[in-house]
Tab-separated table of C-alpha atoms in Angstrom:
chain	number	residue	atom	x	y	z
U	28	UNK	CA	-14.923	29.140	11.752
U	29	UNK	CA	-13.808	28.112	15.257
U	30	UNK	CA	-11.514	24.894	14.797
U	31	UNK	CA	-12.395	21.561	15.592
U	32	UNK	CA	-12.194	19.943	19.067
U	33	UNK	CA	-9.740	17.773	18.111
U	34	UNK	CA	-7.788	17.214	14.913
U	35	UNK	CA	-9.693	15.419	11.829
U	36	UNK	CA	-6.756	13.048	11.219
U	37	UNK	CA	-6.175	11.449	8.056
U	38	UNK	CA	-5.874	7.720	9.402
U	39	UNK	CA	-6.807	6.757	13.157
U	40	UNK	CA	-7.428	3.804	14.938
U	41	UNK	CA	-10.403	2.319	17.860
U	42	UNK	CA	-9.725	-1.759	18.400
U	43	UNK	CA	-12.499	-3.617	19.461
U	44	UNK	CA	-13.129	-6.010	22.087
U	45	UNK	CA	-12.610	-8.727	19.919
U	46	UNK	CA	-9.297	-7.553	18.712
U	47	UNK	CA	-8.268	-7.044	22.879
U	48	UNK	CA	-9.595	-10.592	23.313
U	49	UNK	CA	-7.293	-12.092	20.426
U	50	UNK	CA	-3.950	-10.190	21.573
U	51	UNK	CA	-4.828	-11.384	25.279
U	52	UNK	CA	-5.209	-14.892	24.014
U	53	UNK	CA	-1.723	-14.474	22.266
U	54	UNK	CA	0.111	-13.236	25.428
U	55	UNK	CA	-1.495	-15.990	27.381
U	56	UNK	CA	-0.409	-18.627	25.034
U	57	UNK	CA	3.462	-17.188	25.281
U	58	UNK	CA	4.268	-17.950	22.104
U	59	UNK	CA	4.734	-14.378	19.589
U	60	UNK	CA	6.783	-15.628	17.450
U	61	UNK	CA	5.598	-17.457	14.178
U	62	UNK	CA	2.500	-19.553	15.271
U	63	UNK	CA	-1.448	-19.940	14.740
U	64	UNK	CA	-2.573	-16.478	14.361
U	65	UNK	CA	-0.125	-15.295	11.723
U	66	UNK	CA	-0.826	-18.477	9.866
U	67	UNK	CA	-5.031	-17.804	9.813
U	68	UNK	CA	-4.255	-14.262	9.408
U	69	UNK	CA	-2.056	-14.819	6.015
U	70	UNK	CA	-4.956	-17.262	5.316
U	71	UNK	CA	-8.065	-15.020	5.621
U	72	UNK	CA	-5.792	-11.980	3.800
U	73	UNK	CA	-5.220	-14.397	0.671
U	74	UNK	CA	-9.100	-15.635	0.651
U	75	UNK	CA	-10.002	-11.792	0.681
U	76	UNK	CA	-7.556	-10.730	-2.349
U	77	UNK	CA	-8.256	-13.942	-4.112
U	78	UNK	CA	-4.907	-15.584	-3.890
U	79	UNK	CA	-3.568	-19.070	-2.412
U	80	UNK	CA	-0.678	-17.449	-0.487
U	81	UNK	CA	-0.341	-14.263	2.092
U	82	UNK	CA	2.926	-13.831	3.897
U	83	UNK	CA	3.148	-11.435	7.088
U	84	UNK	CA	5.893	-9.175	7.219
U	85	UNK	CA	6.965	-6.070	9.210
U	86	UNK	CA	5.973	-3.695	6.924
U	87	UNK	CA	4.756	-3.013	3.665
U	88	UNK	CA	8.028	-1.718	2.574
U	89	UNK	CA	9.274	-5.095	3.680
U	90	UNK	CA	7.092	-6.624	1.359
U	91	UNK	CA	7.975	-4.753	-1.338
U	92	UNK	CA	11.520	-5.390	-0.648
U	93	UNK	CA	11.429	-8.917	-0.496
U	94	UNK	CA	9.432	-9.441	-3.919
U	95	UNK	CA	11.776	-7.763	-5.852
U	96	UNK	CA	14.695	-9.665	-4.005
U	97	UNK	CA	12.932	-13.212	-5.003
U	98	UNK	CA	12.156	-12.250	-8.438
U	99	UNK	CA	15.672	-10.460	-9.534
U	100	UNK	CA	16.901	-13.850	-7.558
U	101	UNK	CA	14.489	-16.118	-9.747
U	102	UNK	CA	15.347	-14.608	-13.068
U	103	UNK	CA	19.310	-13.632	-12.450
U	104	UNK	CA	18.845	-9.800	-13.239
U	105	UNK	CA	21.506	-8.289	-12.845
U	106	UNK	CA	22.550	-5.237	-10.512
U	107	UNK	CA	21.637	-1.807	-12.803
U	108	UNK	CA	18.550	-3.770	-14.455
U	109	UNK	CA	15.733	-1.442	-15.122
U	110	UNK	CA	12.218	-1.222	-12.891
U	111	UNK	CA	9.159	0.806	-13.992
U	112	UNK	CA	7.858	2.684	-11.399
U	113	UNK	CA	4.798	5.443	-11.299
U	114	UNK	CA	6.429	9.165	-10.695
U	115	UNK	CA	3.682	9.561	-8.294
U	116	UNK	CA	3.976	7.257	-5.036
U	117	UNK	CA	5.105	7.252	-1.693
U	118	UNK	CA	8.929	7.051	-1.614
U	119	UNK	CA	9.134	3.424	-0.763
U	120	UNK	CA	8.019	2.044	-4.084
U	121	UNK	CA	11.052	3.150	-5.399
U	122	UNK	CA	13.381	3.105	-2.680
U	123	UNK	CA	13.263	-0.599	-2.657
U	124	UNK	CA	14.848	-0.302	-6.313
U	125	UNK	CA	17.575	1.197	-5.277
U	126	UNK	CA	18.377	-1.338	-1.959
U	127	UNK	CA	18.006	-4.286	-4.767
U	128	UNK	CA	21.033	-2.264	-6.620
U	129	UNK	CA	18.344	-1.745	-9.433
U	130	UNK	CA	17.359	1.254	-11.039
U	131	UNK	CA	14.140	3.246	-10.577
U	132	UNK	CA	12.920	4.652	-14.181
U	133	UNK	CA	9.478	6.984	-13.964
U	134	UNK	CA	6.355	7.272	-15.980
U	135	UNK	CA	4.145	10.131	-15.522
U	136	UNK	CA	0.792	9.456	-14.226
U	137	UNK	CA	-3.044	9.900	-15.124
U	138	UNK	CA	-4.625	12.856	-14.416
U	139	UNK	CA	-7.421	11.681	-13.453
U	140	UNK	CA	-6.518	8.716	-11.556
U	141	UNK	CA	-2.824	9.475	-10.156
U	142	UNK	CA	-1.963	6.209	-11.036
U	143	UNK	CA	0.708	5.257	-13.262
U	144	UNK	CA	-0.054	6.107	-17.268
U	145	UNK	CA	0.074	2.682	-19.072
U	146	UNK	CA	0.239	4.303	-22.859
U	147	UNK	CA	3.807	6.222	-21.512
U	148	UNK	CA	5.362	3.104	-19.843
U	149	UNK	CA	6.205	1.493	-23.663
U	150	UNK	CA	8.521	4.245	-24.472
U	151	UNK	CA	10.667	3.764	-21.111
U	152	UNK	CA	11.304	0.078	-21.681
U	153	UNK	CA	14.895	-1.078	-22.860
U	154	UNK	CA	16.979	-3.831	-22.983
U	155	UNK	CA	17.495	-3.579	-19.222
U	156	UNK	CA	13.979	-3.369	-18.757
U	157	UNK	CA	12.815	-6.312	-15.535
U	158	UNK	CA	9.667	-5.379	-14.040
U	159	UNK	CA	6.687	-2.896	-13.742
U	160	UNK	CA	5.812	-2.245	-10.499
U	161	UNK	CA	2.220	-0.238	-10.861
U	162	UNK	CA	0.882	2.097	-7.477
U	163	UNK	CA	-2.782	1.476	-6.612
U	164	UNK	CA	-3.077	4.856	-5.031
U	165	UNK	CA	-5.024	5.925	-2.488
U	166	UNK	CA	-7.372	2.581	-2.657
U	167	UNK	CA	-7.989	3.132	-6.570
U	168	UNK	CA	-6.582	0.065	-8.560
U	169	UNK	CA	-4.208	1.262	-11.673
U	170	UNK	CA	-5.451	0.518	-15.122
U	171	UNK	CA	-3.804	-3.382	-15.465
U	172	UNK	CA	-4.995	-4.372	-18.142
U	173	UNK	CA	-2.223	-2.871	-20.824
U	174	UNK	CA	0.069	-2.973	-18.151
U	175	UNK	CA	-0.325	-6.979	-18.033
U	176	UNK	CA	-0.248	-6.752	-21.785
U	177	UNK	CA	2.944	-5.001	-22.182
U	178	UNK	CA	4.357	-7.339	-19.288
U	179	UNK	CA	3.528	-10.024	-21.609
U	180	UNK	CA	4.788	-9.136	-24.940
U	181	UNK	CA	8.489	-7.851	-22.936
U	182	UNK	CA	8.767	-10.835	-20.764
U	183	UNK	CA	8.327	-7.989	-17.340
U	184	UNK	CA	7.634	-8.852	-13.699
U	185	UNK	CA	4.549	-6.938	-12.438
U	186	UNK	CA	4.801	-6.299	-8.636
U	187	UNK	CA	1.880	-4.985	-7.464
U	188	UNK	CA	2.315	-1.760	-4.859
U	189	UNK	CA	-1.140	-2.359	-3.057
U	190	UNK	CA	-0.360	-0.691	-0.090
U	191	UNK	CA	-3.251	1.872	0.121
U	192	UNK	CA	-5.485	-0.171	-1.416
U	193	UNK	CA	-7.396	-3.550	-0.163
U	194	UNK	CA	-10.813	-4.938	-1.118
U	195	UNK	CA	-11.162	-2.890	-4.393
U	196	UNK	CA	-11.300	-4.862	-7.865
U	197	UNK	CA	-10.242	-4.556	-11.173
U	198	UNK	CA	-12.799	-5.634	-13.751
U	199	UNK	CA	-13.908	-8.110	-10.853
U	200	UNK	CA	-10.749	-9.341	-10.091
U	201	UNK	CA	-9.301	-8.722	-6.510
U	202	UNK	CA	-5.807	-6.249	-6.315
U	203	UNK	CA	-2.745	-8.228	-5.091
U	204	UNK	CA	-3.820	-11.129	-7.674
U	205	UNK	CA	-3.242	-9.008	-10.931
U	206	UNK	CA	0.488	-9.377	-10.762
U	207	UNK	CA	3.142	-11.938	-9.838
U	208	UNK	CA	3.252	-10.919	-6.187
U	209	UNK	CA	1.081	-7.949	-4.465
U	210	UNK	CA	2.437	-5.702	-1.492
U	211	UNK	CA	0.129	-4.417	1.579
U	212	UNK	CA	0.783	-2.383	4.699
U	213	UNK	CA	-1.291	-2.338	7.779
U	214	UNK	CA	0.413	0.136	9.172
U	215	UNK	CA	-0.829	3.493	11.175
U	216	UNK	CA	-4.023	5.226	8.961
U	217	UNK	CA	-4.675	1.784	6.127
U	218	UNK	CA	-7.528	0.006	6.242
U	219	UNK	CA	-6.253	-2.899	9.017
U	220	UNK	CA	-3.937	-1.128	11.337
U	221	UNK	CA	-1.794	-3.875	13.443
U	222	UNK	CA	0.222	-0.893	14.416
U	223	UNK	CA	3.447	-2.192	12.429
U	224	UNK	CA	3.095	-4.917	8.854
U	225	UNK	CA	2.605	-5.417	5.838
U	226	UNK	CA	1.726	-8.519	3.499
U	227	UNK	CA	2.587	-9.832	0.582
U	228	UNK	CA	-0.058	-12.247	-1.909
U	229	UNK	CA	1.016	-14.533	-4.440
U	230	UNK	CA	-0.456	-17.293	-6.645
U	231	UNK	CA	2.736	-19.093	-7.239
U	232	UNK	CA	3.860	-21.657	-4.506
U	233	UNK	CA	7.570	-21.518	-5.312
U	234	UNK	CA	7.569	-17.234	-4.792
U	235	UNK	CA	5.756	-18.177	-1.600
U	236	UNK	CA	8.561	-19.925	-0.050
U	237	UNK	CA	11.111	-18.185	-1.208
U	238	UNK	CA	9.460	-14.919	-0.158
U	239	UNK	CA	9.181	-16.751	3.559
U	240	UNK	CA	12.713	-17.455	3.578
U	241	UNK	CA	13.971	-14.275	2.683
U	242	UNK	CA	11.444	-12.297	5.613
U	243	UNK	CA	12.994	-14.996	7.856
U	244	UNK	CA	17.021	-14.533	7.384
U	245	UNK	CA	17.246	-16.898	4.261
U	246	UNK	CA	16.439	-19.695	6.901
U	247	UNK	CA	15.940	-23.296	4.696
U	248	UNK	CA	11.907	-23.164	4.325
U	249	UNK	CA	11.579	-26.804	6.275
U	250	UNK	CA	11.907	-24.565	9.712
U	251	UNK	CA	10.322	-21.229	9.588
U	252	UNK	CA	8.003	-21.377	12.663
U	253	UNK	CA	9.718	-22.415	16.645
U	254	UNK	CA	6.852	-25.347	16.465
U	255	UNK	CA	7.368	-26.675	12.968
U	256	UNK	CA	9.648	-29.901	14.717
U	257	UNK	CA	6.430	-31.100	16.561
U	258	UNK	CA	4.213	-33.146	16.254
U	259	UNK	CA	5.963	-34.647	13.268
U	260	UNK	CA	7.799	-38.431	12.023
U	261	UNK	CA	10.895	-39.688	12.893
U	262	UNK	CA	12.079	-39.190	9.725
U	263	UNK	CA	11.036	-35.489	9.593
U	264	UNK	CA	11.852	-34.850	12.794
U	265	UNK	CA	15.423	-35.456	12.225
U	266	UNK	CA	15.598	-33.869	8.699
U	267	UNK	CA	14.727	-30.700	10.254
U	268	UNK	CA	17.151	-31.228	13.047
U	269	UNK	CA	19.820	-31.187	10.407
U	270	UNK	CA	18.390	-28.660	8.607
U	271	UNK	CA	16.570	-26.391	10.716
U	272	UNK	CA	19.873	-23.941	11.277
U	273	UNK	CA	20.532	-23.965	7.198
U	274	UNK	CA	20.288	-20.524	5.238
U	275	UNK	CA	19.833	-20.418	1.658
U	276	UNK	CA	19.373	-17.017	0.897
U	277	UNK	CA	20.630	-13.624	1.806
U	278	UNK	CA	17.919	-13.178	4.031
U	279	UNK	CA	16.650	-10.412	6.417
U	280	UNK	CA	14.863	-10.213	9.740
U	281	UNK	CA	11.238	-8.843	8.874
U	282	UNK	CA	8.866	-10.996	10.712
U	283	UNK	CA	6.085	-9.587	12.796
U	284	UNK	CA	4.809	-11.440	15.669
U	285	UNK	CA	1.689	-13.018	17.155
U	286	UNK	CA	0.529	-9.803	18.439
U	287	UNK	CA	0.002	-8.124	15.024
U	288	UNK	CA	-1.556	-10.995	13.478
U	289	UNK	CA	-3.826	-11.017	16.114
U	290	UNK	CA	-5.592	-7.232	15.992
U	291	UNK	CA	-5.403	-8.209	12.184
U	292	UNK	CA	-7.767	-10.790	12.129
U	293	UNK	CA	-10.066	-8.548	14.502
U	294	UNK	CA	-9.616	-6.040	11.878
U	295	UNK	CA	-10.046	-8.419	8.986
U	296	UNK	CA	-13.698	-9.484	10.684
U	297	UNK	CA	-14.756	-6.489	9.929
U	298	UNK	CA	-13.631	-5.159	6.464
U	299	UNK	CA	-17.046	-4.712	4.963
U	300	UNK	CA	-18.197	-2.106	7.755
U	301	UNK	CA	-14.621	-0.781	7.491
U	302	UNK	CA	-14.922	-0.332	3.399
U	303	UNK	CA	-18.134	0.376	3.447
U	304	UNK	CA	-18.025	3.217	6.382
U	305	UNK	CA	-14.867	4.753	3.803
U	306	UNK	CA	-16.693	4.685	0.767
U	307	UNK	CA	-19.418	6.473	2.288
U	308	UNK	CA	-17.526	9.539	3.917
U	309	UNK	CA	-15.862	10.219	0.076
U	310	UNK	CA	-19.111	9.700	-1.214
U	311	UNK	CA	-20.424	12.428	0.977
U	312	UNK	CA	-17.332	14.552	0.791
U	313	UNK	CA	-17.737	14.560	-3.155
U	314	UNK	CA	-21.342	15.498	-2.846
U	315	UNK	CA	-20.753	18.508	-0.545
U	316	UNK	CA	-18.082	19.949	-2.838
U	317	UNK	CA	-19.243	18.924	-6.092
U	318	UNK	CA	-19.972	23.056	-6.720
U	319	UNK	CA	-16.554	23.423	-6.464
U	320	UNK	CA	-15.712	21.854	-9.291
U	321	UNK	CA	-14.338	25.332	-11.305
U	322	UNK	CA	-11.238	25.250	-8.318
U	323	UNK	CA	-10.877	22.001	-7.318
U	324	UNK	CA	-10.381	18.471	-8.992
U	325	UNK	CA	-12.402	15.700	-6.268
U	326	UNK	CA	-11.790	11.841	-6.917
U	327	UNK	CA	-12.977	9.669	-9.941
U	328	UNK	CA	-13.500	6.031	-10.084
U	329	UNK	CA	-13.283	4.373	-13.737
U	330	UNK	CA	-16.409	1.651	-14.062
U	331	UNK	CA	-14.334	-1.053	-14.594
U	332	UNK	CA	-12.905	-1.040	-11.052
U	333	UNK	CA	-14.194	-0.048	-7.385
U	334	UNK	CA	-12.648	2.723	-5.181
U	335	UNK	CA	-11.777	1.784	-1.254
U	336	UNK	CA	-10.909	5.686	-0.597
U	337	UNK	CA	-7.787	4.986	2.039
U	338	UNK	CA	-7.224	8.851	1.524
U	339	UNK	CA	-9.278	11.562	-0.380
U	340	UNK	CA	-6.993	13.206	-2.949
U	341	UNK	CA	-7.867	16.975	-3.793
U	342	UNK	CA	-6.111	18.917	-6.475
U	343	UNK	CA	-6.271	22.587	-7.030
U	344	UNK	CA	-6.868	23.861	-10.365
U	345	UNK	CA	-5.652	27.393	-9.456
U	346	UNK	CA	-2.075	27.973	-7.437
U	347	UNK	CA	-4.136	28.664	-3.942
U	348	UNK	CA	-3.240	24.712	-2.651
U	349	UNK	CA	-0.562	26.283	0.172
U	350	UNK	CA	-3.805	28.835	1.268
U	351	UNK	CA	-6.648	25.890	1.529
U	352	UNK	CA	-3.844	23.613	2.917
U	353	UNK	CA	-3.192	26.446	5.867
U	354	UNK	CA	-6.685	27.138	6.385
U	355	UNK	CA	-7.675	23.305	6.769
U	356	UNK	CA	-4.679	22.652	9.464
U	357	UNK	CA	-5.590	25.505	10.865
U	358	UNK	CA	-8.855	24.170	11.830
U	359	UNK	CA	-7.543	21.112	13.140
U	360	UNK	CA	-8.289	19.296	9.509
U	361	UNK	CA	-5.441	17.306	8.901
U	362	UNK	CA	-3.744	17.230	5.429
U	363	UNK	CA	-0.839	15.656	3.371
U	364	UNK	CA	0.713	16.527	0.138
U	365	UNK	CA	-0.430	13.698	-2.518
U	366	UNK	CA	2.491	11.643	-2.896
U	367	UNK	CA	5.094	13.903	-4.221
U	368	UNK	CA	8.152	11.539	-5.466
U	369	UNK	CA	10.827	12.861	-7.864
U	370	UNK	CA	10.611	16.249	-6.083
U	371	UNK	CA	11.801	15.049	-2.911
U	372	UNK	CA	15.537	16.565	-1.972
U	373	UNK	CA	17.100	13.092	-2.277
U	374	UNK	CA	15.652	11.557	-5.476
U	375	UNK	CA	16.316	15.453	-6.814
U	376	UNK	CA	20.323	15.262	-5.447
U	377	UNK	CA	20.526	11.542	-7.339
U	378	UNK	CA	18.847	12.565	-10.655
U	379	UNK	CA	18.584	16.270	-11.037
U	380	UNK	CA	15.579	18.340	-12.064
U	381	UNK	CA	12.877	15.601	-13.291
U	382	UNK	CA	9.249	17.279	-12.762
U	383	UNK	CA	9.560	19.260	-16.398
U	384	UNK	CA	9.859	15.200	-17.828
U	385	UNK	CA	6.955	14.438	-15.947
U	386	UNK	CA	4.290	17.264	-16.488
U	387	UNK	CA	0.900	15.641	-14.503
U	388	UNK	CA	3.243	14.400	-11.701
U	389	UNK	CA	4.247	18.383	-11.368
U	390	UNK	CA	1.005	19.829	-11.734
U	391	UNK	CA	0.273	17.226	-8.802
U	392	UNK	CA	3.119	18.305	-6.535
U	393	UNK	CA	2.037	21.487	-6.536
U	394	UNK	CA	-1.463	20.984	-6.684
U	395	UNK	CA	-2.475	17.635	-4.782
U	396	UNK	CA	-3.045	16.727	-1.067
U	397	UNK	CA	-5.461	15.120	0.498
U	398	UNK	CA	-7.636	14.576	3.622
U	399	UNK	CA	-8.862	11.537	5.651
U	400	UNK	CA	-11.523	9.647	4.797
U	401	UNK	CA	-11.318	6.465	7.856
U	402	UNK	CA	-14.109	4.274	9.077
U	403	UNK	CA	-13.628	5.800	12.453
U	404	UNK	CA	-14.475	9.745	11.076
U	405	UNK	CA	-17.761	10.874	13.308
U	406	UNK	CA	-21.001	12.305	11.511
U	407	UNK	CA	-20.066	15.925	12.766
U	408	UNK	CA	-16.703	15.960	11.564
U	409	UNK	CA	-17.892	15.295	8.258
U	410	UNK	CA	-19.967	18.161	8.056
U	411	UNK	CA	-17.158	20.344	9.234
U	412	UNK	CA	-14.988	19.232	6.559
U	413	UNK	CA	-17.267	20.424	4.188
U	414	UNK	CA	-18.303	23.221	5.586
U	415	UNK	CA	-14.191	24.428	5.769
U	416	UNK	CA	-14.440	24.149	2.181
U	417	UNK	CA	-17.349	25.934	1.644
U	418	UNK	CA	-15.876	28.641	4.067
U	419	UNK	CA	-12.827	29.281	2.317
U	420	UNK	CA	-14.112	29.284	-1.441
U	421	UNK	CA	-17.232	32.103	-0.216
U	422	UNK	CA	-14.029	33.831	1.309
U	423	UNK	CA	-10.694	33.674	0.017
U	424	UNK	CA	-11.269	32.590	-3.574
């Protein structure tokens, strides 16, 4: 096969006029720091997950950050507590354990899902046990049921780690309001792209502001935005005088600006094309290589939840992945490996040799990658996906 004209990335990006039209209005109002379109943007984010608050941060990894911060702050865990985390994720998830001086402990994962296994998190709990914080990988919500359960019965914190997935349910209830707080990106390749951010949803008013104040250097929560002293009372007016330049936590600086929140809400306008357009391209992708099925495992979708496909996760049943990997890039078909954690050189020179523990998140280190599945992928590239496939296995296998 001759390669394609361009790559076939796994994540891209085409804003729309309206989206132009927003960030224009922004840079003609001057004002990018906290203002009007972060505020509707956090808004119409919450209304879509199903939650009353939505705080916009510089990254997802921000988010995730900062919830762990307010909670180990809100129930005075100590430093060396324990947090449950999936031994398949992007490095982040656990990462943020470690800069909250906490300590990342790993549960192998489904094999059909990739998400975290709730009947092996039980046996990792101890005394030092805090929180669970479950993966919704590649825009497939984790099984939260048990998970909430087990939360329950050993008094855990559940932070959800929804950063590849938005718009996708769990027995009809929205990700990001499963948990005590849910974490988003819209970085580069998600579903809304604002080029840098990430968002955090809660239900619970108190973890809202505290979450706002941390994002914001621990600044006292009665002046977050450069406009919240107008257009107020005497009386409030001067309160915030004296308080506006009070800190109250150990904060950080991980605020995005007007700009962001702007291509956001363009984004956010159009969600359902954007879903829908995803969902259709793994659809077709899993109908094209559904004869495959003896060398390759294609993604599955448990009935009580819904799929958003931010990625399309392919795992070899044979050791050929490096071949099919090298053929793909080769014809300008972009690929990643799926989320390989404990494996990675520093989580291996902190804790040693873990992937014999963890047997499924092994076989998917060396099996798993996957491919892109965006809203923006043309008709034609597609079809050549498939047809690389189908190439290789009437070749090489």
């Amino acid at each position: 096969m001759k390669k394609y004209p361009w790559q076939i990335g796994v994540g891209d990006l085409q804003l729309s006029a309206y989206e132009k039209r927003l960030v224009n209005e922004v840079l003609d109002s001057n004002q990018l720091t906290y203002g009007p379109y972060t505020k509707r943007f956090e808004k119409e984010f919450a209304q879509a997950h199903d939650c009353k608050f939505a705080l916009f941060l510089n990254s997802g990894t921000s988010a995730l950050h900062v919830a762990l911060q307010v909670l180990k702050d809100r129930h005075g865990w100590s430093d060396g507590d324990e947090v449950i985390v999936p031994a398949v994720t992007f490095v982040a998830t656990s990462n943020i354990v470690l800069h909250n001086n906490l300590i990342p402990v790993f549960v192998d994962v489904d094999p059909a899902t990739y998400n975290i296994d709730p009947t092996k998190i039980e046996e990792k709990i101890t005394n030092r046990t805090r929180a669970i914080i479950p993966v919704h990988l590649l825009g497939l919500p984790a099984d939260m049921e048990p998970i909430r359960e087990l939360a329950t019965i050993y008094k855990l914190a559940i932070i959800e780690d929804s950063a590849e997935t938005m718009f996708a349910t769990y027995k009809n209830k929205s990700v990001g309001s499963l948990g005590d707080i849910g974490c988003f990106s819209t970085y580069v390749a998600h579903f809304l792209v604002t080029g840098v951010g990430g968002l955090a949803t809660t239900n619970d008013p108190e973890l809202a502001v505290n979450m706002r104040s941390v994002m914001n250097h621990g600044r006292d929560s009665i002046y977050i935005g450069s406009k919240d002293d107008h257009d107020v009372d005497d009386t409030t007016f001067h309160e915030i005088i004296e308080r506006r330049f009070h800190f109250v936590n150990i904060g950080h600086s991980f605020r995005c600006t007007e700009m962001e929140a702007a291509i956001g809400i363009g984004q956010l306008s159009r969600k359902e094309q954007i879903v829908t357009r995803r969902r259709e391209i793994a659809e077709r992708f899993t109908r094209g290589l559904a004869k495959f099925a003896d060398y390759i495992q294609l993604p599955s979708c448990p009935r009580d939840r819904t799929h958003s496909y931010m990625l399309y996760g392919v795992v070899t049943k044979k050791d050929f992945k490096r071949k099919l990997v090298h053929y793909l890039e080769g014809l300008n078909i972009e690929t990643r490996d799926l989320l390989p954690l404990i494996n990675q050189p520093i989580y291996k020179r902190l804790y040693g040799n873990l992937e014999e523990r963890y047997p499924v998140a092994k076989w998917l280190n060396s099996n798993g990658f996957y491919i892109g599945c965006h809203s923006y992928m043309e008709d034609a590239a597609i079809e050549f996906v498939i047809e690389a496939f189908h190439d290789f296995f009437g070749s090489q296998v």
